[in-house]
CSV table of C-alpha atoms in Angstrom, one decimal:
chain,number,residue,atom,x,y,z
A,470,UNK,CA,42.9,65.6,186.7
A,471,UNK,CA,39.4,66.8,188.0
A,472,UNK,CA,39.0,68.6,191.3
A,473,UNK,CA,36.0,69.7,193.3
A,474,UNK,CA,34.7,73.2,192.6
A,475,UNK,CA,33.8,73.8,196.2
A,476,UNK,CA,35.0,72.3,199.4
A,477,UNK,CA,33.2,68.9,199.8
A,478,UNK,CA,33.3,69.3,203.6
A,479,UNK,CA,33.5,66.5,206.1
A,480,UNK,CA,33.2,63.5,203.8
A,481,UNK,CA,35.5,60.5,203.5
A,482,UNK,CA,36.1,60.9,199.7
A,483,UNK,CA,35.2,62.7,196.5
A,484,UNK,CA,34.9,61.1,193.1
A,485,UNK,CA,34.2,61.7,189.5
A,486,UNK,CA,33.2,59.2,186.7
A,487,UNK,CA,34.0,59.2,183.0
A,488,UNK,CA,32.3,56.1,181.5
A,489,UNK,CA,33.7,53.0,183.2
A,490,UNK,CA,36.6,54.9,184.8
A,491,UNK,CA,36.3,56.4,188.4
A,492,UNK,CA,38.5,58.8,190.0
A,493,UNK,CA,38.4,58.9,193.8
A,494,UNK,CA,40.2,61.5,196.0
A,495,UNK,CA,40.8,61.0,199.7
A,496,UNK,CA,41.6,64.2,201.6
A,497,UNK,CA,45.0,65.2,202.8
A,498,UNK,CA,45.8,64.9,206.6
A,499,UNK,CA,47.0,68.4,207.5
A,500,UNK,CA,48.6,70.0,210.6
A,501,UNK,CA,47.4,73.3,211.9
A,502,UNK,CA,49.9,75.9,213.5
A,503,UNK,CA,48.6,74.7,217.0
A,504,UNK,CA,49.6,71.2,216.2
A,505,UNK,CA,46.0,69.9,215.7
A,506,UNK,CA,45.3,67.5,212.8
A,507,UNK,CA,42.4,67.9,210.4
A,508,UNK,CA,41.6,66.6,206.8
A,509,UNK,CA,41.1,68.8,203.8
A,510,UNK,CA,40.3,68.5,200.1
A,511,UNK,CA,42.0,70.7,197.3
A,512,UNK,CA,39.4,72.5,195.5
A,513,UNK,CA,38.5,75.5,193.4
A,514,UNK,CA,40.8,77.7,191.1
A,515,UNK,CA,44.2,77.7,192.7
A,516,UNK,CA,45.2,74.0,192.6
A,517,UNK,CA,44.0,73.9,189.0
A,518,UNK,CA,46.4,76.7,187.9
A,519,UNK,CA,49.1,74.9,190.0
A,520,UNK,CA,48.6,71.5,188.3
A,521,UNK,CA,48.7,73.1,184.9
A,522,UNK,CA,52.0,74.8,185.7
A,523,UNK,CA,53.4,71.6,187.2
A,524,UNK,CA,52.6,69.6,184.1
A,525,UNK,CA,54.1,72.2,181.7
A,526,UNK,CA,57.3,72.5,183.9
A,527,UNK,CA,57.6,68.7,184.2
A,528,UNK,CA,57.5,68.3,180.3
A,529,UNK,CA,59.9,71.2,179.7
A,530,UNK,CA,62.4,70.2,182.4
A,531,UNK,CA,62.0,66.4,182.0
A,532,UNK,CA,62.6,66.3,185.9
A,533,UNK,CA,60.2,65.1,188.7
A,534,UNK,CA,61.8,67.8,191.0
A,535,UNK,CA,60.3,71.2,190.4
A,536,UNK,CA,61.4,74.5,191.8
A,537,UNK,CA,58.3,76.5,193.0
A,538,UNK,CA,60.4,79.6,193.8
A,539,UNK,CA,61.8,81.4,196.8
A,540,UNK,CA,58.4,82.6,197.8
A,541,UNK,CA,54.7,82.0,197.3
A,542,UNK,CA,54.5,85.3,195.5
A,543,UNK,CA,57.1,84.2,193.0
A,544,UNK,CA,55.2,81.0,192.4
A,545,UNK,CA,52.0,83.0,192.0
A,546,UNK,CA,53.6,84.9,189.2
A,547,UNK,CA,54.7,81.7,187.6
A,548,UNK,CA,51.1,80.4,187.5
A,549,UNK,CA,49.6,83.8,186.5
A,550,UNK,CA,47.9,84.8,189.7
A,551,UNK,CA,47.8,88.2,191.4
A,552,UNK,CA,50.2,88.7,194.4
A,553,UNK,CA,49.1,89.3,198.0
A,554,UNK,CA,49.7,88.0,201.4
A,555,UNK,CA,46.2,86.5,201.9
A,556,UNK,CA,46.2,85.0,198.4
A,557,UNK,CA,49.7,83.4,199.1
A,558,UNK,CA,48.4,82.0,202.2
A,559,UNK,CA,45.4,80.5,200.5
A,560,UNK,CA,47.6,79.0,197.8
A,561,UNK,CA,49.9,77.5,200.4
A,562,UNK,CA,47.0,75.8,202.0
A,563,UNK,CA,45.6,74.5,198.7
A,564,UNK,CA,49.1,73.2,197.7
A,565,UNK,CA,49.3,71.2,201.0
A,566,UNK,CA,45.8,69.8,200.4
A,567,UNK,CA,46.7,68.8,196.8
A,568,UNK,CA,50.1,67.2,197.5
A,569,UNK,CA,48.7,65.4,200.5
A,570,UNK,CA,45.7,63.8,198.6
A,571,UNK,CA,45.4,60.1,198.0
A,572,UNK,CA,44.1,59.1,194.5
A,573,UNK,CA,42.6,56.0,193.1
A,574,UNK,CA,41.7,55.4,189.4
A,575,UNK,CA,39.5,52.5,189.0
A,576,UNK,CA,38.3,50.9,185.6
A,577,UNK,CA,35.5,48.4,185.2
A,578,UNK,CA,34.9,46.1,182.4
A,579,UNK,CA,31.9,43.8,182.0
A,580,UNK,CA,31.1,40.9,179.6
A,581,UNK,CA,28.3,38.2,179.4
A,582,UNK,CA,30.6,35.8,181.4
A,583,UNK,CA,31.7,38.1,184.1
A,584,UNK,CA,33.4,41.4,184.9
A,585,UNK,CA,36.7,42.6,186.0
A,586,UNK,CA,38.2,45.8,187.5
A,587,UNK,CA,41.7,47.4,187.7
A,588,UNK,CA,42.6,50.0,190.3
A,589,UNK,CA,45.7,52.1,190.5
A,590,UNK,CA,46.6,54.0,193.6
A,591,UNK,CA,48.9,57.0,193.6
A,592,UNK,CA,49.6,60.6,194.8
A,593,UNK,CA,50.9,63.6,193.1
A,594,UNK,CA,54.0,64.1,195.1
A,595,UNK,CA,56.5,62.0,196.9
A,596,UNK,CA,58.1,64.9,198.8
A,597,UNK,CA,57.2,68.6,199.3
A,598,UNK,CA,59.2,71.4,200.9
A,599,UNK,CA,57.3,74.6,201.4
A,600,UNK,CA,58.7,77.5,203.5
A,601,UNK,CA,56.6,80.2,205.0
A,602,UNK,CA,56.7,83.6,206.9
A,603,UNK,CA,55.5,83.8,210.5
A,604,UNK,CA,53.9,87.0,209.6
A,605,UNK,CA,50.7,86.7,207.4
A,606,UNK,CA,51.5,90.1,205.8
A,607,UNK,CA,54.8,88.7,204.7
A,608,UNK,CA,53.6,85.3,203.3
A,609,UNK,CA,54.6,86.2,199.8
A,610,UNK,CA,58.1,87.5,200.6
A,611,UNK,CA,61.3,85.6,200.0
A,612,UNK,CA,62.1,82.9,202.4
A,613,UNK,CA,65.4,81.3,203.7
A,614,UNK,CA,65.1,78.3,201.2
A,615,UNK,CA,63.4,77.6,198.0
A,616,UNK,CA,60.1,75.6,197.9
A,617,UNK,CA,60.3,72.4,195.8
A,618,UNK,CA,58.0,69.5,195.0
A,619,UNK,CA,59.1,66.0,194.0
A,620,UNK,CA,56.4,64.4,191.9
A,621,UNK,CA,55.6,60.8,192.3
A,622,UNK,CA,57.0,58.5,189.6
A,623,UNK,CA,53.5,57.5,188.5
A,624,UNK,CA,52.2,61.1,188.2
A,625,UNK,CA,55.4,62.3,186.5
A,626,UNK,CA,55.4,59.5,183.9
A,627,UNK,CA,51.6,60.1,183.2
A,628,UNK,CA,52.6,63.7,182.3
A,629,UNK,CA,55.8,63.3,180.3
A,630,UNK,CA,54.7,60.2,178.4
A,631,UNK,CA,51.5,61.7,177.0
A,632,UNK,CA,51.8,65.6,177.2
A,633,UNK,CA,48.7,67.6,176.3
A,634,UNK,CA,49.4,71.1,174.8
A,635,UNK,CA,47.6,74.0,176.5
A,636,UNK,CA,47.8,77.7,176.0
A,637,UNK,CA,48.6,79.2,179.4
A,638,UNK,CA,47.5,82.8,178.3
A,639,UNK,CA,44.1,81.3,177.5
A,640,UNK,CA,43.8,80.0,181.0
A,641,UNK,CA,44.7,83.3,182.5
A,642,UNK,CA,41.9,84.9,180.2
A,643,UNK,CA,39.3,82.4,181.5
A,644,UNK,CA,39.3,84.1,184.8
A,645,UNK,CA,38.2,82.8,188.2
A,646,UNK,CA,35.9,79.9,187.1
A,647,UNK,CA,37.0,76.4,187.9
A,648,UNK,CA,34.5,74.9,185.5
A,649,UNK,CA,35.7,77.1,182.6
A,650,UNK,CA,39.2,75.8,183.2
A,651,UNK,CA,38.0,72.3,183.4
A,652,UNK,CA,36.1,72.6,180.1
A,653,UNK,CA,39.1,74.2,178.4
A,654,UNK,CA,41.5,71.5,179.5
A,655,UNK,CA,39.0,68.7,178.6
A,656,UNK,CA,38.3,70.2,175.2
A,657,UNK,CA,42.1,70.7,174.5
A,658,UNK,CA,42.7,67.1,175.5
A,659,UNK,CA,39.8,65.9,173.2
A,660,UNK,CA,40.9,68.0,170.3
A,661,UNK,CA,44.5,66.6,170.7
A,662,UNK,CA,43.2,63.0,170.6
A,663,UNK,CA,39.9,62.9,168.8
A,664,UNK,CA,40.0,61.2,165.3
A,665,UNK,CA,36.3,61.2,164.5
A,666,UNK,CA,33.0,62.9,165.7
A,667,UNK,CA,32.1,62.1,169.3
A,668,UNK,CA,28.8,62.5,171.0
A,669,UNK,CA,28.7,62.8,174.8
A,670,UNK,CA,25.4,62.8,176.7
A,671,UNK,CA,24.7,65.4,179.2
A,672,UNK,CA,24.3,62.7,181.9
A,673,UNK,CA,27.9,61.5,181.1
A,674,UNK,CA,29.2,65.1,181.2
A,675,UNK,CA,27.4,65.8,184.6
A,676,UNK,CA,29.2,62.7,186.1
A,677,UNK,CA,32.5,64.1,184.9
A,678,UNK,CA,32.1,67.8,185.6
A,679,UNK,CA,29.1,68.4,187.8
A,680,UNK,CA,28.1,66.5,190.8
A,681,UNK,CA,27.5,69.7,192.9
A,682,UNK,CA,24.5,70.9,190.9
A,683,UNK,CA,20.9,70.1,192.0
A,684,UNK,CA,19.7,68.9,188.6
A,685,UNK,CA,20.9,67.9,185.2
A,686,UNK,CA,19.2,71.0,183.7
A,687,UNK,CA,21.2,73.3,186.1
A,688,UNK,CA,24.4,71.5,185.2
A,689,UNK,CA,23.7,71.8,181.4
A,690,UNK,CA,22.9,75.5,181.7
A,691,UNK,CA,26.1,76.3,183.5
A,692,UNK,CA,28.2,74.0,181.3
A,693,UNK,CA,26.8,75.7,178.1
A,694,UNK,CA,27.4,79.2,179.6
A,695,UNK,CA,31.0,78.5,180.4
A,696,UNK,CA,31.6,76.6,177.1
A,697,UNK,CA,30.7,79.8,175.2
A,698,UNK,CA,33.4,81.6,177.2
A,699,UNK,CA,35.9,78.9,176.3
A,700,UNK,CA,35.0,79.2,172.6
A,701,UNK,CA,36.0,82.9,172.8
A,702,UNK,CA,39.5,82.1,173.7
A,703,UNK,CA,39.6,78.9,171.7
A,704,UNK,CA,37.6,79.7,168.5
A,705,UNK,CA,39.1,76.6,166.6
A,706,UNK,CA,37.2,74.4,168.9
A,707,UNK,CA,34.5,72.6,166.8
A,708,UNK,CA,31.6,71.7,169.1
A,709,UNK,CA,27.8,71.7,168.9
A,710,UNK,CA,25.3,71.7,171.7
A,711,UNK,CA,22.1,69.6,171.1
A,712,UNK,CA,19.3,68.6,173.4
A,713,UNK,CA,20.7,65.3,174.3
A,714,UNK,CA,24.3,65.6,173.5
A,715,UNK,CA,27.5,67.7,173.2
A,716,UNK,CA,28.9,67.0,169.7
A,717,UNK,CA,32.7,67.2,169.4
A,718,UNK,CA,34.5,67.1,166.1
A,719,UNK,CA,38.3,67.0,165.4
A,720,UNK,CA,39.8,70.5,166.0
A,721,UNK,CA,43.0,72.2,165.6
A,722,UNK,CA,44.9,72.0,168.9
A,723,UNK,CA,45.1,75.3,170.8
A,724,UNK,CA,48.8,75.3,171.3
A,725,UNK,CA,51.9,73.8,169.8
A,726,UNK,CA,53.3,70.5,171.2
A,727,UNK,CA,55.0,71.0,174.5
A,728,UNK,CA,58.8,71.0,174.2
A,729,UNK,CA,61.6,70.3,176.5
A,730,UNK,CA,63.4,73.3,177.9
A,731,UNK,CA,66.6,72.3,176.2
A,732,UNK,CA,64.7,72.6,172.9
A,733,UNK,CA,63.7,76.2,173.8
A,734,UNK,CA,67.1,77.5,174.2
């Protein structure tokens, strides 16, 4: 699932397009410590790492109820991020934004005689239990209860019915670039499903990945730069950059098929 690279700010929704399919995200309604209410989007690096861990854990446990851990620090260790009170607070905020978001996937089909559309509305979680310290310096320490998330049935089924193998160590190596992570996850998915050579225009890629760049030329330059970094950790990826297209060829998956936890014991 794609997310904004930066905070979209005070807008009603954020969306991405992939051909005839559009993903629309509406911000979460959040509550500040003083009781005031505000809206916020999940964005950047932290929710991407969280979503990848969530997908891996759901496939391995075959359960929609996931144990995040007894503290934000323990969860940060699980997703491969450095520990720290300030970082734990940022991660907590991004998790609240992510789990509270409302999502819509809309597909459009057109023929000579008319058109049709299909929309599906869902959210990532049905229930979330997060526990925090009152002291910012202790945000990462052990709480009285463990934090958990119960995934919505639609989101859980979308994960376990069609799991995509990813290399979590490669994601850690890609560093603090949301675009690099998006390219890696997208390329891994395409390598997993592609049966023949595919050509994707830069305009199509910009709709799916960009949106926050001033021009198509700027987007392409950033995409190619980050793609080269992805190829360092995923050398089996067969991809070619041309003036008009990104050419993808069937490639060896970068990780083994995900297994249930019972199969790993």
